[in-house]
PDB file of C-alpha atoms in Angstrom:
ATOM      1  CA  UNK A   1     111.821 -13.495-115.967  1.00  0.00           C
ATOM      2  CA  UNK A   2     113.217 -11.098-113.382  1.00  0.00           C
ATOM      3  CA  UNK A   3     114.973  -8.020-114.616  1.00  0.00           C
ATOM      4  CA  UNK A   4     118.303  -7.119-113.074  1.00  0.00           C
ATOM      5  CA  UNK A   5     119.477  -3.534-112.672  1.00  0.00           C
ATOM      6  CA  UNK A   6     122.972  -3.006-111.361  1.00  0.00           C
ATOM      7  CA  UNK A   7     123.293  -0.760-108.273  1.00  0.00           C
ATOM      8  CA  UNK A   8     123.709   2.899-109.117  1.00  0.00           C
ATOM      9  CA  UNK A   9     122.934   2.439-112.819  1.00  0.00           C
ATOM     10  CA  UNK A  10     119.502   3.201-114.281  1.00  0.00           C
ATOM     11  CA  UNK A  11     120.501   2.848-117.945  1.00  0.00           C
ATOM     12  CA  UNK A  12     120.993  -0.894-118.426  1.00  0.00           C
ATOM     13  CA  UNK A  13     118.802  -3.958-117.895  1.00  0.00           C
ATOM     14  CA  UNK A  14     119.837  -7.615-117.621  1.00  0.00           C
ATOM     15  CA  UNK A  15     116.814  -9.833-118.421  1.00  0.00           C
ATOM     16  CA  UNK A  16     118.722 -13.100-118.064  1.00  0.00           C
ATOM     17  CA  UNK A  17     122.079 -12.490-116.333  1.00  0.00           C
ATOM     18  CA  UNK A  18     124.861 -14.751-117.592  1.00  0.00           C
ATOM     19  CA  UNK A  19     128.077 -13.972-115.696  1.00  0.00           C
ATOM     20  CA  UNK A  20     129.953 -16.715-117.552  1.00  0.00           C
ATOM     21  CA  UNK A  21     128.959 -15.518-121.040  1.00  0.00           C
ATOM     22  CA  UNK A  22     131.719 -15.144-123.605  1.00  0.00           C
ATOM     23  CA  UNK A  23     130.299 -11.904-125.036  1.00  0.00           C
ATOM     24  CA  UNK A  24     127.789  -9.224-123.985  1.00  0.00           C
ATOM     25  CA  UNK A  25     125.389  -7.758-126.566  1.00  0.00           C
ATOM     26  CA  UNK A  26     124.167  -4.283-125.581  1.00  0.00           C
ATOM     27  CA  UNK A  27     120.856  -3.564-127.353  1.00  0.00           C
ATOM     28  CA  UNK A  28     119.382  -0.116-128.088  1.00  0.00           C
ATOM     29  CA  UNK A  29     115.594   0.295-128.589  1.00  0.00           C
ATOM     30  CA  UNK A  30     113.794   2.232-131.313  1.00  0.00           C
ATOM     31  CA  UNK A  31     111.974   5.572-130.895  1.00  0.00           C
ATOM     32  CA  UNK A  32     109.106   5.059-128.477  1.00  0.00           C
ATOM     33  CA  UNK A  33     110.530   1.701-127.443  1.00  0.00           C
ATOM     34  CA  UNK A  34     111.962   0.477-124.160  1.00  0.00           C
ATOM     35  CA  UNK A  35     114.380  -2.114-122.867  1.00  0.00           C
ATOM     36  CA  UNK A  36     111.560  -4.675-122.784  1.00  0.00           C
ATOM     37  CA  UNK A  37     111.703  -4.887-126.597  1.00  0.00           C
ATOM     38  CA  UNK A  38     114.736  -7.166-126.200  1.00  0.00           C
ATOM     39  CA  UNK A  39     113.435  -9.229-123.304  1.00  0.00           C
ATOM     40  CA  UNK A  40     112.610 -12.187-125.564  1.00  0.00           C
ATOM     41  CA  UNK A  41     116.112 -12.023-127.047  1.00  0.00           C
ATOM     42  CA  UNK A  42     117.745 -12.637-123.681  1.00  0.00           C
ATOM     43  CA  UNK A  43     116.786 -16.313-123.492  1.00  0.00           C
ATOM     44  CA  UNK A  44     116.686 -16.897-127.246  1.00  0.00           C
ATOM     45  CA  UNK A  45     120.441 -16.426-127.609  1.00  0.00           C
ATOM     46  CA  UNK A  46     122.726 -19.363-126.791  1.00  0.00           C
ATOM     47  CA  UNK A  47     124.214 -19.229-123.295  1.00  0.00           C
ATOM     48  CA  UNK A  48     127.519 -17.835-124.550  1.00  0.00           C
ATOM     49  CA  UNK A  49     125.897 -14.441-125.251  1.00  0.00           C
ATOM     50  CA  UNK A  50     124.415 -12.194-122.547  1.00  0.00           C
ATOM     51  CA  UNK A  51     121.829  -9.681-123.781  1.00  0.00           C
ATOM     52  CA  UNK A  52     121.772  -6.294-122.036  1.00  0.00           C
ATOM     53  CA  UNK A  53     119.071  -3.721-122.892  1.00  0.00           C
ATOM     54  CA  UNK A  54     119.425   0.041-122.728  1.00  0.00           C
ATOM     55  CA  UNK A  55     116.588   1.778-120.869  1.00  0.00           C
ATOM     56  CA  UNK A  56     116.154   5.360-122.045  1.00  0.00           C
ATOM     57  CA  UNK A  57     114.577   7.842-119.595  1.00  0.00           C
ATOM     58  CA  UNK A  58     110.869   8.581-119.874  1.00  0.00           C
ATOM     59  CA  UNK A  59     109.575   5.001-120.061  1.00  0.00           C
ATOM     60  CA  UNK A  60     108.725   2.062-117.824  1.00  0.00           C
ATOM     61  CA  UNK A  61     110.288   2.523-114.361  1.00  0.00           C
ATOM     62  CA  UNK A  62     112.001   5.718-115.615  1.00  0.00           C
ATOM     63  CA  UNK A  63     108.674   7.274-116.598  1.00  0.00           C
ATOM     64  CA  UNK A  64     109.108  10.215-114.208  1.00  0.00           C
ATOM     65  CA  UNK A  65     112.337  11.272-115.913  1.00  0.00           C
ATOM     66  CA  UNK A  66     112.090  13.559-118.941  1.00  0.00           C
ATOM     67  CA  UNK A  67     112.944  11.929-122.248  1.00  0.00           C
ATOM     68  CA  UNK A  68     116.208  13.164-123.741  1.00  0.00           C
ATOM     69  CA  UNK A  69     115.832  14.745-127.168  1.00  0.00           C
ATOM     70  CA  UNK A  70     119.531  14.982-128.015  1.00  0.00           C
ATOM     71  CA  UNK A  71     121.533  12.070-129.381  1.00  0.00           C
ATOM     72  CA  UNK A  72     124.809  13.334-127.937  1.00  0.00           C
ATOM     73  CA  UNK A  73     123.380  13.339-124.419  1.00  0.00           C
ATOM     74  CA  UNK A  74     122.001   9.826-124.878  1.00  0.00           C
ATOM     75  CA  UNK A  75     125.237   8.451-126.306  1.00  0.00           C
ATOM     76  CA  UNK A  76     127.355  10.115-123.601  1.00  0.00           C
ATOM     77  CA  UNK A  77     125.227   8.571-120.848  1.00  0.00           C
ATOM     78  CA  UNK A  78     125.066   5.099-122.364  1.00  0.00           C
ATOM     79  CA  UNK A  79     128.795   5.021-123.107  1.00  0.00           C
ATOM     80  CA  UNK A  80     129.507   5.886-119.469  1.00  0.00           C
ATOM     81  CA  UNK A  81     127.114   3.168-118.280  1.00  0.00           C
ATOM     82  CA  UNK A  82     128.715   0.563-120.551  1.00  0.00           C
ATOM     83  CA  UNK A  83     132.191   1.437-119.273  1.00  0.00           C
ATOM     84  CA  UNK A  84     130.974   1.159-115.657  1.00  0.00           C
ATOM     85  CA  UNK A  85     128.840  -1.926-115.894  1.00  0.00           C
ATOM     86  CA  UNK A  86     129.539  -4.105-118.940  1.00  0.00           C
ATOM     87  CA  UNK A  87     132.271  -6.686-118.865  1.00  0.00           C
ATOM     88  CA  UNK A  88     134.317  -6.998-122.057  1.00  0.00           C
ATOM     89  CA  UNK A  89     134.180  -8.344-124.674  1.00  0.00           C
ATOM     90  CA  UNK A  90     130.971  -6.773-125.916  1.00  0.00           C
ATOM     91  CA  UNK A  91     129.176  -5.697-129.099  1.00  0.00           C
ATOM     92  CA  UNK A  92     126.332  -3.234-129.763  1.00  0.00           C
ATOM     93  CA  UNK A  93     122.987  -3.744-131.526  1.00  0.00           C
ATOM     94  CA  UNK A  94     120.566  -0.918-132.324  1.00  0.00           C
ATOM     95  CA  UNK A  95     117.294  -0.733-134.229  1.00  0.00           C
ATOM     96  CA  UNK A  96     115.978   2.435-135.908  1.00  0.00           C
ATOM     97  CA  UNK A  97     116.733   5.362-133.565  1.00  0.00           C
ATOM     98  CA  UNK A  98     118.666   2.829-131.518  1.00  0.00           C
ATOM     99  CA  UNK A  99     121.035   2.242-134.440  1.00  0.00           C
ATOM    100  CA  UNK A 100     121.927   5.922-134.457  1.00  0.00           C
ATOM    101  CA  UNK A 101     122.507   5.979-130.685  1.00  0.00           C
ATOM    102  CA  UNK A 102     124.511   2.735-130.843  1.00  0.00           C
ATOM    103  CA  UNK A 103     126.766   4.185-133.552  1.00  0.00           C
ATOM    104  CA  UNK A 104     127.408   7.367-131.576  1.00  0.00           C
ATOM    105  CA  UNK A 105     128.011   5.302-128.430  1.00  0.00           C
ATOM    106  CA  UNK A 106     130.550   3.151-130.285  1.00  0.00           C
ATOM    107  CA  UNK A 107     132.418   6.254-131.444  1.00  0.00           C
ATOM    108  CA  UNK A 108     132.652   7.461-127.845  1.00  0.00           C
ATOM    109  CA  UNK A 109     133.774   4.101-126.511  1.00  0.00           C
ATOM    110  CA  UNK A 110     136.507   3.874-129.119  1.00  0.00           C
ATOM    111  CA  UNK A 111     137.809   7.281-128.056  1.00  0.00           C
ATOM    112  CA  UNK A 112     137.881   6.372-124.349  1.00  0.00           C
ATOM    113  CA  UNK A 113     140.532   4.424-122.465  1.00  0.00           C
ATOM    114  CA  UNK A 114     139.276   0.937-121.819  1.00  0.00           C
ATOM    115  CA  UNK A 115     137.423  -1.689-123.851  1.00  0.00           C
ATOM    116  CA  UNK A 116     135.617  -0.810-127.052  1.00  0.00           C
ATOM    117  CA  UNK A 117     133.006  -2.816-128.988  1.00  0.00           C
ATOM    118  CA  UNK A 118     134.154  -5.755-131.081  1.00  0.00           C
ATOM    119  CA  UNK A 119     131.281  -5.203-133.486  1.00  0.00           C
ATOM    120  CA  UNK A 120     128.313  -3.030-134.336  1.00  0.00           C
ATOM    121  CA  UNK A 121     124.928  -4.308-135.591  1.00  0.00           C
ATOM    122  CA  UNK A 122     122.725  -1.525-136.985  1.00  0.00           C
ATOM    123  CA  UNK A 123     119.151  -2.240-138.067  1.00  0.00           C
ATOM    124  CA  UNK A 124     116.439  -0.256-139.837  1.00  0.00           C
ATOM    125  CA  UNK A 125     118.396   2.965-140.182  1.00  0.00           C
ATOM    126  CA  UNK A 126     119.925   5.002-143.000  1.00  0.00           C
ATOM    127  CA  UNK A 127     123.690   5.406-143.007  1.00  0.00           C
ATOM    128  CA  UNK A 128     124.879   8.825-141.788  1.00  0.00           C
ATOM    129  CA  UNK A 129     125.469  10.188-145.289  1.00  0.00           C
ATOM    130  CA  UNK A 130     121.820   9.471-146.179  1.00  0.00           C
ATOM    131  CA  UNK A 131     120.371  11.047-143.040  1.00  0.00           C
ATOM    132  CA  UNK A 132     118.047  14.012-143.575  1.00  0.00           C
ATOM    133  CA  UNK A 133     116.467  16.245-140.889  1.00  0.00           C
ATOM    134  CA  UNK A 134     112.765  15.778-140.188  1.00  0.00           C
ATOM    135  CA  UNK A 135     109.905  17.596-138.507  1.00  0.00           C
ATOM    136  CA  UNK A 136     107.643  14.728-137.468  1.00  0.00           C
ATOM    137  CA  UNK A 137     108.379  15.553-133.820  1.00  0.00           C
ATOM    138  CA  UNK A 138     106.379  18.771-134.295  1.00  0.00           C
ATOM    139  CA  UNK A 139     103.284  16.978-135.638  1.00  0.00           C
ATOM    140  CA  UNK A 140      99.992  16.750-133.775  1.00  0.00           C
ATOM    141  CA  UNK A 141      99.365  13.914-131.349  1.00  0.00           C
ATOM    142  CA  UNK A 142      96.863  12.324-133.727  1.00  0.00           C
ATOM    143  CA  UNK A 143      99.370  12.416-136.578  1.00  0.00           C
ATOM    144  CA  UNK A 144     102.119  10.874-134.464  1.00  0.00           C
ATOM    145  CA  UNK A 145      99.907   8.068-133.206  1.00  0.00           C
ATOM    146  CA  UNK A 146      98.582   7.409-136.714  1.00  0.00           C
ATOM    147  CA  UNK A 147     102.120   7.158-138.046  1.00  0.00           C
ATOM    148  CA  UNK A 148     103.102   4.665-135.348  1.00  0.00           C
ATOM    149  CA  UNK A 149     100.052   2.541-136.097  1.00  0.00           C
ATOM    150  CA  UNK A 150     101.187   2.245-139.710  1.00  0.00           C
ATOM    151  CA  UNK A 151     104.826   1.661-138.841  1.00  0.00           C
ATOM    152  CA  UNK A 152     104.022  -1.162-136.402  1.00  0.00           C
ATOM    153  CA  UNK A 153     106.187  -2.432-133.576  1.00  0.00           C
ATOM    154  CA  UNK A 154     103.811  -1.185-130.858  1.00  0.00           C
ATOM    155  CA  UNK A 155     100.535  -2.735-129.726  1.00  0.00           C
ATOM    156  CA  UNK A 156      97.912  -0.536-131.408  1.00  0.00           C
ATOM    157  CA  UNK A 157      95.701  -0.798-128.317  1.00  0.00           C
ATOM    158  CA  UNK A 158      98.158   1.454-126.491  1.00  0.00           C
ATOM    159  CA  UNK A 159      97.112   4.390-128.681  1.00  0.00           C
ATOM    160  CA  UNK A 160      93.436   3.870-127.788  1.00  0.00           C
ATOM    161  CA  UNK A 161      93.976   4.555-124.090  1.00  0.00           C
ATOM    162  CA  UNK A 162      93.501   8.291-123.452  1.00  0.00           C
ATOM    163  CA  UNK A 163      95.062   8.038-119.998  1.00  0.00           C
ATOM    164  CA  UNK A 164      98.378   6.978-121.540  1.00  0.00           C
ATOM    165  CA  UNK A 165      98.569   9.685-124.173  1.00  0.00           C
ATOM    166  CA  UNK A 166      99.884  12.457-121.862  1.00  0.00           C
ATOM    167  CA  UNK A 167     102.716  10.092-120.899  1.00  0.00           C
ATOM    168  CA  UNK A 168     103.430   8.823-124.411  1.00  0.00           C
ATOM    169  CA  UNK A 169     103.364  12.118-126.259  1.00  0.00           C
ATOM    170  CA  UNK A 170     106.377  13.840-124.599  1.00  0.00           C
ATOM    171  CA  UNK A 171     108.353  10.609-124.896  1.00  0.00           C
ATOM    172  CA  UNK A 172     107.558  10.279-128.608  1.00  0.00           C
ATOM    173  CA  UNK A 173     108.297  13.910-129.342  1.00  0.00           C
ATOM    174  CA  UNK A 174     111.619  13.644-127.537  1.00  0.00           C
ATOM    175  CA  UNK A 175     112.613  10.459-129.360  1.00  0.00           C
ATOM    176  CA  UNK A 176     111.610  11.755-132.783  1.00  0.00           C
ATOM    177  CA  UNK A 177     113.360  15.052-132.173  1.00  0.00           C
ATOM    178  CA  UNK A 178     116.474  13.135-131.143  1.00  0.00           C
ATOM    179  CA  UNK A 179     116.295  11.073-134.319  1.00  0.00           C
ATOM    180  CA  UNK A 180     115.344  13.861-136.724  1.00  0.00           C
ATOM    181  CA  UNK A 181     117.785  16.500-135.506  1.00  0.00           C
ATOM    182  CA  UNK A 182     120.833  14.214-135.454  1.00  0.00           C
ATOM    183  CA  UNK A 183     123.834  15.921-137.028  1.00  0.00           C
ATOM    184  CA  UNK A 184     126.267  13.103-137.767  1.00  0.00           C
ATOM    185  CA  UNK A 185     129.917  13.797-138.395  1.00  0.00           C
ATOM    186  CA  UNK A 186     130.306  12.403-141.899  1.00  0.00           C
ATOM    187  CA  UNK A 187     134.047  12.034-141.364  1.00  0.00           C
ATOM    188  CA  UNK A 188     133.592   9.794-138.311  1.00  0.00           C
ATOM    189  CA  UNK A 189     134.391   6.099-138.688  1.00  0.00           C
ATOM    190  CA  UNK A 190     134.247   3.289-136.179  1.00  0.00           C
ATOM    191  CA  UNK A 191     137.140   0.852-136.176  1.00  0.00           C
ATOM    192  CA  UNK A 192     135.078  -2.244-135.482  1.00  0.00           C
ATOM    193  CA  UNK A 193     133.208  -4.509-137.886  1.00  0.00           C
ATOM    194  CA  UNK A 194     129.765  -3.265-138.870  1.00  0.00           C
ATOM    195  CA  UNK A 195     126.757  -5.303-139.988  1.00  0.00           C
ATOM    196  CA  UNK A 196     123.700  -3.444-141.312  1.00  0.00           C
ATOM    197  CA  UNK A 197     120.288  -5.135-141.338  1.00  0.00           C
ATOM    198  CA  UNK A 198     117.117  -3.947-143.092  1.00  0.00           C
ATOM    199  CA  UNK A 199     113.679  -5.039-144.262  1.00  0.00           C
ATOM    200  CA  UNK A 200     113.124  -4.954-148.008  1.00  0.00           C
ATOM    201  CA  UNK A 201     109.773  -3.154-147.623  1.00  0.00           C
ATOM    202  CA  UNK A 202     110.777  -0.649-144.929  1.00  0.00           C
ATOM    203  CA  UNK A 203     109.082   2.740-145.558  1.00  0.00           C
ATOM    204  CA  UNK A 204     111.776   4.472-143.490  1.00  0.00           C
ATOM    205  CA  UNK A 205     114.930   3.178-145.170  1.00  0.00           C
ATOM    206  CA  UNK A 206     115.785   1.532-148.478  1.00  0.00           C
ATOM    207  CA  UNK A 207     118.352  -1.196-148.941  1.00  0.00           C
ATOM    208  CA  UNK A 208     120.607   1.318-150.696  1.00  0.00           C
ATOM    209  CA  UNK A 209     120.308   3.762-147.784  1.00  0.00           C
ATOM    210  CA  UNK A 210     121.114   1.008-145.283  1.00  0.00           C
ATOM    211  CA  UNK A 211     124.150  -0.021-147.336  1.00  0.00           C
ATOM    212  CA  UNK A 212     125.539   3.510-146.810  1.00  0.00           C
ATOM    213  CA  UNK A 213     126.697   2.339-143.361  1.00  0.00           C
ATOM    214  CA  UNK A 214     129.630   0.921-145.311  1.00  0.00           C
ATOM    215  CA  UNK A 215     131.037   4.462-145.326  1.00  0.00           C
ATOM    216  CA  UNK A 216     130.948   4.667-141.518  1.00  0.00           C
ATOM    217  CA  UNK A 217     133.503   2.003-140.616  1.00  0.00           C
ATOM    218  CA  UNK A 218     137.154   1.299-141.198  1.00  0.00           C
ATOM    219  CA  UNK A 219     136.480  -2.324-140.359  1.00  0.00           C
ATOM    220  CA  UNK A 220     134.732  -5.053-142.304  1.00  0.00           C
ATOM    221  CA  UNK A 221     131.187  -4.358-143.523  1.00  0.00           C
ATOM    222  CA  UNK A 222     128.279  -6.579-144.457  1.00  0.00           C
ATOM    223  CA  UNK A 223     124.576  -6.140-145.180  1.00  0.00           C
ATOM    224  CA  UNK A 224     121.650  -8.462-144.510  1.00  0.00           C
ATOM    225  CA  UNK A 225     118.244  -7.923-146.128  1.00  0.00           C
ATOM    226  CA  UNK A 226     115.073  -9.559-144.792  1.00  0.00           C
ATOM    227  CA  UNK A 227     111.548  -9.628-146.135  1.00  0.00           C
ATOM    228  CA  UNK A 228     109.296  -7.228-144.276  1.00  0.00           C
ATOM    229  CA  UNK A 229     108.781  -3.661-143.124  1.00  0.00           C
ATOM    230  CA  UNK A 230     110.418  -1.489-140.487  1.00  0.00           C
ATOM    231  CA  UNK A 231     109.867  -4.090-137.786  1.00  0.00           C
ATOM    232  CA  UNK A 232     110.948  -7.078-139.874  1.00  0.00           C
ATOM    233  CA  UNK A 233     113.014  -8.229-136.879  1.00  0.00           C
ATOM    234  CA  UNK A 234     109.856  -9.164-134.960  1.00  0.00           C
ATOM    235  CA  UNK A 235     108.650 -11.532-137.685  1.00  0.00           C
ATOM    236  CA  UNK A 236     112.181 -12.795-138.340  1.00  0.00           C
ATOM    237  CA  UNK A 237     113.417 -12.809-134.754  1.00  0.00           C
ATOM    238  CA  UNK A 238     114.949 -16.278-134.879  1.00  0.00           C
ATOM    239  CA  UNK A 239     116.745 -15.577-138.167  1.00  0.00           C
ATOM    240  CA  UNK A 240     118.074 -12.230-136.946  1.00  0.00           C
ATOM    241  CA  UNK A 241     119.268 -13.706-133.654  1.00  0.00           C
ATOM    242  CA  UNK A 242     120.923 -16.550-135.551  1.00  0.00           C
ATOM    243  CA  UNK A 243     122.700 -14.121-137.871  1.00  0.00           C
ATOM    244  CA  UNK A 244     123.873 -11.912-135.011  1.00  0.00           C
ATOM    245  CA  UNK A 245     125.017 -14.935-133.009  1.00  0.00           C
ATOM    246  CA  UNK A 246     127.087 -16.248-135.912  1.00  0.00           C
ATOM    247  CA  UNK A 247     128.620 -12.800-136.334  1.00  0.00           C
ATOM    248  CA  UNK A 248     129.406 -12.664-132.602  1.00  0.00           C
ATOM    249  CA  UNK A 249     131.194 -16.011-132.838  1.00  0.00           C
ATOM    250  CA  UNK A 250     133.238 -14.596-135.693  1.00  0.00           C
ATOM    251  CA  UNK A 251     134.108 -11.507-133.657  1.00  0.00           C
ATOM    252  CA  UNK A 252     135.277 -13.636-130.743  1.00  0.00           C
ATOM    253  CA  UNK A 253     137.349 -15.800-133.066  1.00  0.00           C
ATOM    254  CA  UNK A 254     138.979 -12.762-134.657  1.00  0.00           C
ATOM    255  CA  UNK A 255     139.644 -11.234-131.221  1.00  0.00           C
ATOM    256  CA  UNK A 256     141.325 -14.433-130.027  1.00  0.00           C
ATOM    257  CA  UNK A 257     143.474 -14.586-133.136  1.00  0.00           C
ATOM    258  CA  UNK A 258     144.659 -11.006-132.622  1.00  0.00           C
ATOM    259  CA  UNK A 259     145.397 -11.472-128.943  1.00  0.00           C
TER     260      UNK A 259
END
């Protein structure tokens, strides 16, 4: 599979370009993750959906760029990239830290002239009212790597390569700082439909905490619970993709009815 990057834009990746797709799904990776996390999604979705991955700085081909440790800066940049490069209609999907960035990006897009997301899919993250600051980004390298081993989602062999640690550590600290120092506006609400997804054995977020996303939208809300931990969506990839695809079909149907 050949990745496509649009000229002049380093933030978005098209793993399987589909110019005739009915809807674009912009996907936001977790802390420490990259756009490649959604590469397998690109061909797994039916042809009517085009998957686009966000590539944060500090990883893969952007490894020479410093990781951003501020959610506002990330959301500002991604919102601008979506407005430049993504054809409407579109929806947003984010996992873990990516859910937070996707939510903030949606708020910005809804405030801007131009298209805004039809829907928002937020996975493995507490709703804004349940967010609490953290200090894991200040932990030692050994503690950070040990935590990621337990959490899963990353090949454990990566942490056993000393040559990679000087590259990984600043990226991880930046991502965790971004996530842990988020100061959400508890009055902010998106207008679009919002679907929260969570694993029932996630050490980072309970089902009740995930359901708090209900408070963050003026649109319809739903919650899906899967068996598994923080990275339940790897084990249940086909089920998650199926659920998101059905929701996307519903969004397109509702959009057509309104127009």
